C-alpha cells in the first residue's frame, strides 16, 4: 500500500494558511477542523508546516502574546515531504526518524495531499488484517 491509496481513502483536502496569519488563527483552525497541522503556503508554493507542537513551543517561549505572532515566525520551514508512490513503510520510517506526525504529499512540484501518522497506522492495520485473513483462508483451503 502507498500514499496514493491513503489519499484515495481519505481524500486530497489539505488545510493551508498564509505565512502572515497569526498563531491564534492557526490554533482556532486546528481546533475547529480537529487536525494537528496546517501547511503554510504562499503563491501556490509550500513554505512550511505549522503544527500543534509549534504553537505550544511559541506559547512556552513568550506566553499568550505568541498568539499574535505571524505563522512564518513559528512554522517548521525545513519540512520532509512524500510522494504518491511512497510506501507505508517509508512513511513510518520517515516519521519515526524525524519525530513528526504529518507529511505533505508533493507530486510534480504541487501539493496534492497530506498524510498523518493516524492515516498511516490505520492503513497499516488494515493491510495486516487483510494479510491475516488471506493466510487463514489459505490454511483452511490448503
mmCIF file with all atom_site columns, C-alpha atoms in Angstrom:
data_model
loop_
_atom_site.group_PDB
_atom_site.id
_atom_site.type_symbol
_atom_site.label_atom_id
_atom_site.label_alt_id
_atom_site.label_comp_id
_atom_site.label_asym_id
_atom_site.label_entity_id
_atom_site.label_seq_id
_atom_site.pdbx_PDB_ins_code
_atom_site.Cartn_x
_atom_site.Cartn_y
_atom_site.Cartn_z
_atom_site.occupancy
_atom_site.B_iso_or_equiv
_atom_site.pdbx_formal_charge
_atom_site.auth_seq_id
_atom_site.auth_comp_id
_atom_site.auth_asym_id
_atom_site.auth_atom_id
_atom_site.pdbx_PDB_model_num
ATOM 1   C CA . UNK A 1 1   ? 0.000   0.000   0.000  1.00 0.00 ? 1   UNK A CA 1
ATOM 2   C CA . UNK A 1 2   ? 1.212   3.505   -0.762 1.00 0.00 ? 2   UNK A CA 1
ATOM 3   C CA . UNK A 1 3   ? 0.385   7.190   -0.261 1.00 0.00 ? 3   UNK A CA 1
ATOM 4   C CA . UNK A 1 4   ? -1.938  7.235   -3.278 1.00 0.00 ? 4   UNK A CA 1
ATOM 5   C CA . UNK A 1 5   ? -4.097  4.553   -1.619 1.00 0.00 ? 5   UNK A CA 1
ATOM 6   C CA . UNK A 1 6   ? -4.244  6.539   1.620  1.00 0.00 ? 6   UNK A CA 1
ATOM 7   C CA . UNK A 1 7   ? -5.300  9.712   -0.201 1.00 0.00 ? 7   UNK A CA 1
ATOM 8   C CA . UNK A 1 8   ? -7.868  7.798   -2.238 1.00 0.00 ? 8   UNK A CA 1
ATOM 9   C CA . UNK A 1 9   ? -9.491  6.661   1.008  1.00 0.00 ? 9   UNK A CA 1
ATOM 10  C CA . UNK A 1 10  ? -9.254  9.932   2.954  1.00 0.00 ? 10  UNK A CA 1
ATOM 11  C CA . UNK A 1 11  ? -9.388  12.492  0.153  1.00 0.00 ? 11  UNK A CA 1
ATOM 12  C CA . UNK A 1 12  ? -6.907  15.089  -1.050 1.00 0.00 ? 12  UNK A CA 1
ATOM 13  C CA . UNK A 1 13  ? -8.103  18.048  1.050  1.00 0.00 ? 13  UNK A CA 1
ATOM 14  C CA . UNK A 1 14  ? -5.298  19.994  2.704  1.00 0.00 ? 14  UNK A CA 1
ATOM 15  C CA . UNK A 1 15  ? -5.877  22.896  5.058  1.00 0.00 ? 15  UNK A CA 1
ATOM 16  C CA . UNK A 1 16  ? -3.433  25.678  4.247  1.00 0.00 ? 16  UNK A CA 1
ATOM 17  C CA . UNK A 1 17  ? -2.597  29.050  5.756  1.00 0.00 ? 17  UNK A CA 1
ATOM 18  C CA . UNK A 1 18  ? -0.800  32.179  4.605  1.00 0.00 ? 18  UNK A CA 1
ATOM 19  C CA . UNK A 1 19  ? 2.508   32.876  6.402  1.00 0.00 ? 19  UNK A CA 1
ATOM 20  C CA . UNK A 1 20  ? 1.134   36.208  7.653  1.00 0.00 ? 20  UNK A CA 1
ATOM 21  C CA . UNK A 1 21  ? -1.754  34.613  9.566  1.00 0.00 ? 21  UNK A CA 1
ATOM 22  C CA . UNK A 1 22  ? -1.368  34.593  13.338 1.00 0.00 ? 22  UNK A CA 1
ATOM 23  C CA . UNK A 1 23  ? -0.775  31.601  15.563 1.00 0.00 ? 23  UNK A CA 1
ATOM 24  C CA . UNK A 1 24  ? -4.098  32.421  17.212 1.00 0.00 ? 24  UNK A CA 1
ATOM 25  C CA . UNK A 1 25  ? -5.841  31.960  13.865 1.00 0.00 ? 25  UNK A CA 1
ATOM 26  C CA . UNK A 1 26  ? -3.954  28.699  13.356 1.00 0.00 ? 26  UNK A CA 1
ATOM 27  C CA . UNK A 1 27  ? -4.907  27.442  16.831 1.00 0.00 ? 27  UNK A CA 1
ATOM 28  C CA . UNK A 1 28  ? -8.568  28.183  16.093 1.00 0.00 ? 28  UNK A CA 1
ATOM 29  C CA . UNK A 1 29  ? -8.415  26.362  12.751 1.00 0.00 ? 29  UNK A CA 1
ATOM 30  C CA . UNK A 1 30  ? -6.613  23.371  14.265 1.00 0.00 ? 30  UNK A CA 1
ATOM 31  C CA . UNK A 1 31  ? -9.288  23.113  16.940 1.00 0.00 ? 31  UNK A CA 1
ATOM 32  C CA . UNK A 1 32  ? -12.285 23.659  14.652 1.00 0.00 ? 32  UNK A CA 1
ATOM 33  C CA . UNK A 1 33  ? -11.056 21.252  11.980 1.00 0.00 ? 33  UNK A CA 1
ATOM 34  C CA . UNK A 1 34  ? -9.780  18.703  14.532 1.00 0.00 ? 34  UNK A CA 1
ATOM 35  C CA . UNK A 1 35  ? -6.405  18.427  12.810 1.00 0.00 ? 35  UNK A CA 1
ATOM 36  C CA . UNK A 1 36  ? -2.828  18.533  14.042 1.00 0.00 ? 36  UNK A CA 1
ATOM 37  C CA . UNK A 1 37  ? -1.051  20.575  11.370 1.00 0.00 ? 37  UNK A CA 1
ATOM 38  C CA . UNK A 1 38  ? -1.599  23.113  8.616  1.00 0.00 ? 38  UNK A CA 1
ATOM 39  C CA . UNK A 1 39  ? 0.575   23.575  5.529  1.00 0.00 ? 39  UNK A CA 1
ATOM 40  C CA . UNK A 1 40  ? 1.907   27.110  5.107  1.00 0.00 ? 40  UNK A CA 1
ATOM 41  C CA . UNK A 1 41  ? 1.647   28.298  1.503  1.00 0.00 ? 41  UNK A CA 1
ATOM 42  C CA . UNK A 1 42  ? 2.114   31.454  -0.475 1.00 0.00 ? 42  UNK A CA 1
ATOM 43  C CA . UNK A 1 43  ? 1.614   31.812  -4.226 1.00 0.00 ? 43  UNK A CA 1
ATOM 44  C CA . UNK A 1 44  ? 0.939   28.051  -4.517 1.00 0.00 ? 44  UNK A CA 1
ATOM 45  C CA . UNK A 1 45  ? 4.356   27.297  -3.006 1.00 0.00 ? 45  UNK A CA 1
ATOM 46  C CA . UNK A 1 46  ? 4.787   25.271  0.191  1.00 0.00 ? 46  UNK A CA 1
ATOM 47  C CA . UNK A 1 47  ? 6.819   27.328  2.654  1.00 0.00 ? 47  UNK A CA 1
ATOM 48  C CA . UNK A 1 48  ? 6.479   25.148  5.727  1.00 0.00 ? 48  UNK A CA 1
ATOM 49  C CA . UNK A 1 49  ? 4.126   23.461  8.125  1.00 0.00 ? 49  UNK A CA 1
ATOM 50  C CA . UNK A 1 50  ? 2.754   24.629  11.456 1.00 0.00 ? 50  UNK A CA 1
ATOM 51  C CA . UNK A 1 51  ? 1.652   22.042  13.972 1.00 0.00 ? 51  UNK A CA 1
ATOM 52  C CA . UNK A 1 52  ? 0.156   21.954  17.437 1.00 0.00 ? 52  UNK A CA 1
ATOM 53  C CA . UNK A 1 53  ? 3.696   21.492  18.731 1.00 0.00 ? 53  UNK A CA 1
ATOM 54  C CA . UNK A 1 54  ? 4.857   24.693  17.013 1.00 0.00 ? 54  UNK A CA 1
ATOM 55  C CA . UNK A 1 55  ? 2.021   26.652  18.638 1.00 0.00 ? 55  UNK A CA 1
ATOM 56  C CA . UNK A 1 56  ? 2.808   25.193  22.077 1.00 0.00 ? 56  UNK A CA 1
ATOM 57  C CA . UNK A 1 57  ? 6.541   25.933  21.709 1.00 0.00 ? 57  UNK A CA 1
ATOM 58  C CA . UNK A 1 58  ? 5.783   29.563  20.820 1.00 0.00 ? 58  UNK A CA 1
ATOM 59  C CA . UNK A 1 59  ? 3.461   29.943  23.822 1.00 0.00 ? 59  UNK A CA 1
ATOM 60  C CA . UNK A 1 60  ? 6.061   28.372  26.105 1.00 0.00 ? 60  UNK A CA 1
ATOM 61  C CA . UNK A 1 61  ? 8.672   30.876  24.860 1.00 0.00 ? 61  UNK A CA 1
ATOM 62  C CA . UNK A 1 62  ? 6.700   34.127  25.065 1.00 0.00 ? 62  UNK A CA 1
ATOM 63  C CA . UNK A 1 63  ? 3.364   33.376  26.695 1.00 0.00 ? 63  UNK A CA 1
ATOM 64  C CA . UNK A 1 64  ? -0.063  34.338  25.397 1.00 0.00 ? 64  UNK A CA 1
ATOM 65  C CA . UNK A 1 65  ? 1.460   37.069  23.204 1.00 0.00 ? 65  UNK A CA 1
ATOM 66  C CA . UNK A 1 66  ? 2.612   34.253  20.924 1.00 0.00 ? 66  UNK A CA 1
ATOM 67  C CA . UNK A 1 67  ? -0.936  34.004  19.595 1.00 0.00 ? 67  UNK A CA 1
ATOM 68  C CA . UNK A 1 68  ? -0.392  37.304  17.751 1.00 0.00 ? 68  UNK A CA 1
ATOM 69  C CA . UNK A 1 69  ? 2.851   36.052  16.198 1.00 0.00 ? 69  UNK A CA 1
ATOM 70  C CA . UNK A 1 70  ? 2.830   35.530  12.421 1.00 0.00 ? 70  UNK A CA 1
ATOM 71  C CA . UNK A 1 71  ? 2.942   31.882  11.359 1.00 0.00 ? 71  UNK A CA 1
ATOM 72  C CA . UNK A 1 72  ? 6.164   32.462  9.388  1.00 0.00 ? 72  UNK A CA 1
ATOM 73  C CA . UNK A 1 73  ? 7.991   33.042  12.699 1.00 0.00 ? 73  UNK A CA 1
ATOM 74  C CA . UNK A 1 74  ? 6.857   29.783  14.309 1.00 0.00 ? 74  UNK A CA 1
ATOM 75  C CA . UNK A 1 75  ? 6.423   27.351  11.418 1.00 0.00 ? 75  UNK A CA 1
ATOM 76  C CA . UNK A 1 76  ? 8.757   24.499  10.621 1.00 0.00 ? 76  UNK A CA 1
ATOM 77  C CA . UNK A 1 77  ? 10.336  25.546  7.336  1.00 0.00 ? 77  UNK A CA 1
ATOM 78  C CA . UNK A 1 78  ? 12.549  22.523  6.769  1.00 0.00 ? 78  UNK A CA 1
ATOM 79  C CA . UNK A 1 79  ? 9.822   20.018  6.083  1.00 0.00 ? 79  UNK A CA 1
ATOM 80  C CA . UNK A 1 80  ? 10.035  16.490  4.835  1.00 0.00 ? 80  UNK A CA 1
ATOM 81  C CA . UNK A 1 81  ? 7.538   15.570  2.138  1.00 0.00 ? 81  UNK A CA 1
ATOM 82  C CA . UNK A 1 82  ? 6.475   12.382  0.424  1.00 0.00 ? 82  UNK A CA 1
ATOM 83  C CA . UNK A 1 83  ? 5.145   11.372  -2.980 1.00 0.00 ? 83  UNK A CA 1
ATOM 84  C CA . UNK A 1 84  ? 2.161   9.352   -4.131 1.00 0.00 ? 84  UNK A CA 1
ATOM 85  C CA . UNK A 1 85  ? 4.251   6.230   -4.736 1.00 0.00 ? 85  UNK A CA 1
ATOM 86  C CA . UNK A 1 86  ? 5.947   6.189   -1.323 1.00 0.00 ? 86  UNK A CA 1
ATOM 87  C CA . UNK A 1 87  ? 5.114   3.079   0.701  1.00 0.00 ? 87  UNK A CA 1
ATOM 88  C CA . UNK A 1 88  ? 3.602   2.989   4.166  1.00 0.00 ? 88  UNK A CA 1
ATOM 89  C CA . UNK A 1 89  ? 6.869   1.525   5.474  1.00 0.00 ? 89  UNK A CA 1
ATOM 90  C CA . UNK A 1 90  ? 8.782   4.504   4.036  1.00 0.00 ? 90  UNK A CA 1
ATOM 91  C CA . UNK A 1 91  ? 6.360   6.924   5.700  1.00 0.00 ? 91  UNK A CA 1
ATOM 92  C CA . UNK A 1 92  ? 6.663   5.158   9.041  1.00 0.00 ? 92  UNK A CA 1
ATOM 93  C CA . UNK A 1 93  ? 10.465  5.256   8.803  1.00 0.00 ? 93  UNK A CA 1
ATOM 94  C CA . UNK A 1 94  ? 10.488  8.989   7.942  1.00 0.00 ? 94  UNK A CA 1
ATOM 95  C CA . UNK A 1 95  ? 8.023   9.916   10.665 1.00 0.00 ? 95  UNK A CA 1
ATOM 96  C CA . UNK A 1 96  ? 9.793   7.847   13.305 1.00 0.00 ? 96  UNK A CA 1
ATOM 97  C CA . UNK A 1 97  ? 13.265  9.118   12.395 1.00 0.00 ? 97  UNK A CA 1
ATOM 98  C CA . UNK A 1 98  ? 12.149  12.752  12.194 1.00 0.00 ? 98  UNK A CA 1
ATOM 99  C CA . UNK A 1 99  ? 9.757   12.588  15.161 1.00 0.00 ? 99  UNK A CA 1
ATOM 100 C CA . UNK A 1 100 ? 6.924   14.305  13.309 1.00 0.00 ? 100 UNK A CA 1
ATOM 101 C CA . UNK A 1 101 ? 3.345   13.322  12.609 1.00 0.00 ? 101 UNK A CA 1
ATOM 102 C CA . UNK A 1 102 ? 2.426   14.946  9.290  1.00 0.00 ? 102 UNK A CA 1
ATOM 103 C CA . UNK A 1 103 ? 3.832   14.712  5.770  1.00 0.00 ? 103 UNK A CA 1
ATOM 104 C CA . UNK A 1 104 ? 2.702   16.947  2.927  1.00 0.00 ? 104 UNK A CA 1
ATOM 105 C CA . UNK A 1 105 ? 2.346   14.982  -0.313 1.00 0.00 ? 105 UNK A CA 1
ATOM 106 C CA . UNK A 1 106 ? 4.064   16.638  -3.260 1.00 0.00 ? 106 UNK A CA 1
ATOM 107 C CA . UNK A 1 107 ? 3.712   15.425  -6.839 1.00 0.00 ? 107 UNK A CA 1
ATOM 108 C CA . UNK A 1 108 ? 5.232   17.259  -9.809 1.00 0.00 ? 108 UNK A CA 1
ATOM 109 C CA . UNK A 1 109 ? 6.015   20.212  -7.523 1.00 0.00 ? 109 UNK A CA 1
ATOM 110 C CA . UNK A 1 110 ? 2.373   20.587  -6.413 1.00 0.00 ? 110 UNK A CA 1
ATOM 111 C CA . UNK A 1 111 ? 0.784   19.934  -3.025 1.00 0.00 ? 111 UNK A CA 1
ATOM 112 C CA . UNK A 1 112 ? -1.701  17.093  -3.598 1.00 0.00 ? 112 UNK A CA 1
ATOM 113 C CA . UNK A 1 113 ? -2.477  15.973  -0.052 1.00 0.00 ? 113 UNK A CA 1
ATOM 114 C CA . UNK A 1 114 ? -1.232  15.402  3.473  1.00 0.00 ? 114 UNK A CA 1
ATOM 115 C CA . UNK A 1 115 ? -0.885  12.220  5.499  1.00 0.00 ? 115 UNK A CA 1
ATOM 116 C CA . UNK A 1 116 ? -0.777  11.918  9.259  1.00 0.00 ? 116 UNK A CA 1
ATOM 117 C CA . UNK A 1 117 ? 0.618   9.193   11.454 1.00 0.00 ? 117 UNK A CA 1
ATOM 118 C CA . UNK A 1 118 ? -3.004  8.253   12.187 1.00 0.00 ? 118 UNK A CA 1
ATOM 119 C CA . UNK A 1 119 ? -3.642  7.698   8.472  1.00 0.00 ? 119 UNK A CA 1
ATOM 120 C CA . UNK A 1 120 ? -0.513  5.570   8.189  1.00 0.00 ? 120 UNK A CA 1
ATOM 121 C CA . UNK A 1 121 ? -1.323  3.433   11.231 1.00 0.00 ? 121 UNK A CA 1
ATOM 122 C CA . UNK A 1 122 ? -4.950  2.962   10.127 1.00 0.00 ? 122 UNK A CA 1
ATOM 123 C CA . UNK A 1 123 ? -3.877  1.713   6.698  1.00 0.00 ? 123 UNK A CA 1
ATOM 124 C CA . UNK A 1 124 ? -1.069  -0.440  8.094  1.00 0.00 ? 124 UNK A CA 1
ATOM 125 C CA . UNK A 1 125 ? -3.542  -2.159  10.423 1.00 0.00 ? 125 UNK A CA 1
ATOM 126 C CA . UNK A 1 126 ? -5.982  -2.720  7.534  1.00 0.00 ? 126 UNK A CA 1
ATOM 127 C CA . UNK A 1 127 ? -3.141  -4.182  5.481  1.00 0.00 ? 127 UNK A CA 1
ATOM 128 C CA . UNK A 1 128 ? -2.184  -6.541  8.324  1.00 0.00 ? 128 UNK A CA 1
ATOM 129 C CA . UNK A 1 129 ? -5.795  -7.670  8.788  1.00 0.00 ? 129 UNK A CA 1
ATOM 130 C CA . UNK A 1 130 ? -6.083  -8.444  5.058  1.00 0.00 ? 130 UNK A CA 1
ATOM 131 C CA . UNK A 1 131 ? -2.847  -10.463 5.160  1.00 0.00 ? 131 UNK A CA 1
ATOM 132 C CA . UNK A 1 132 ? -4.071  -12.394 8.210  1.00 0.00 ? 132 UNK A CA 1
ATOM 133 C CA . UNK A 1 133 ? -7.396  -13.195 6.565  1.00 0.00 ? 133 UNK A CA 1
ATOM 134 C CA . UNK A 1 134 ? -5.629  -14.337 3.400  1.00 0.00 ? 134 UNK A CA 1
ATOM 135 C CA . UNK A 1 135 ? -3.387  -16.655 5.436  1.00 0.00 ? 135 UNK A CA 1
ATOM 136 C CA . UNK A 1 136 ? -6.379  -18.080 7.335  1.00 0.00 ? 136 UNK A CA 1
ATOM 137 C CA . UNK A 1 137 ? -8.172  -18.748 4.045  1.00 0.00 ? 137 UNK A CA 1
ATOM 138 C CA . UNK A 1 138 ? -5.042  -20.348 2.584  1.00 0.00 ? 138 UNK A CA 1
ATOM 139 C CA . UNK A 1 139 ? -4.635  -22.639 5.588  1.00 0.00 ? 139 UNK A CA 1
ATOM 140 C CA . UNK A 1 140 ? -8.334  -23.543 5.695  1.00 0.00 ? 140 UNK A CA 1
ATOM 141 C CA . UNK A 1 141 ? -8.443  -24.478 1.999  1.00 0.00 ? 141 UNK A CA 1
ATOM 142 C CA . UNK A 1 142 ? -4.946  -25.980 1.808  1.00 0.00 ? 142 UNK A CA 1
#
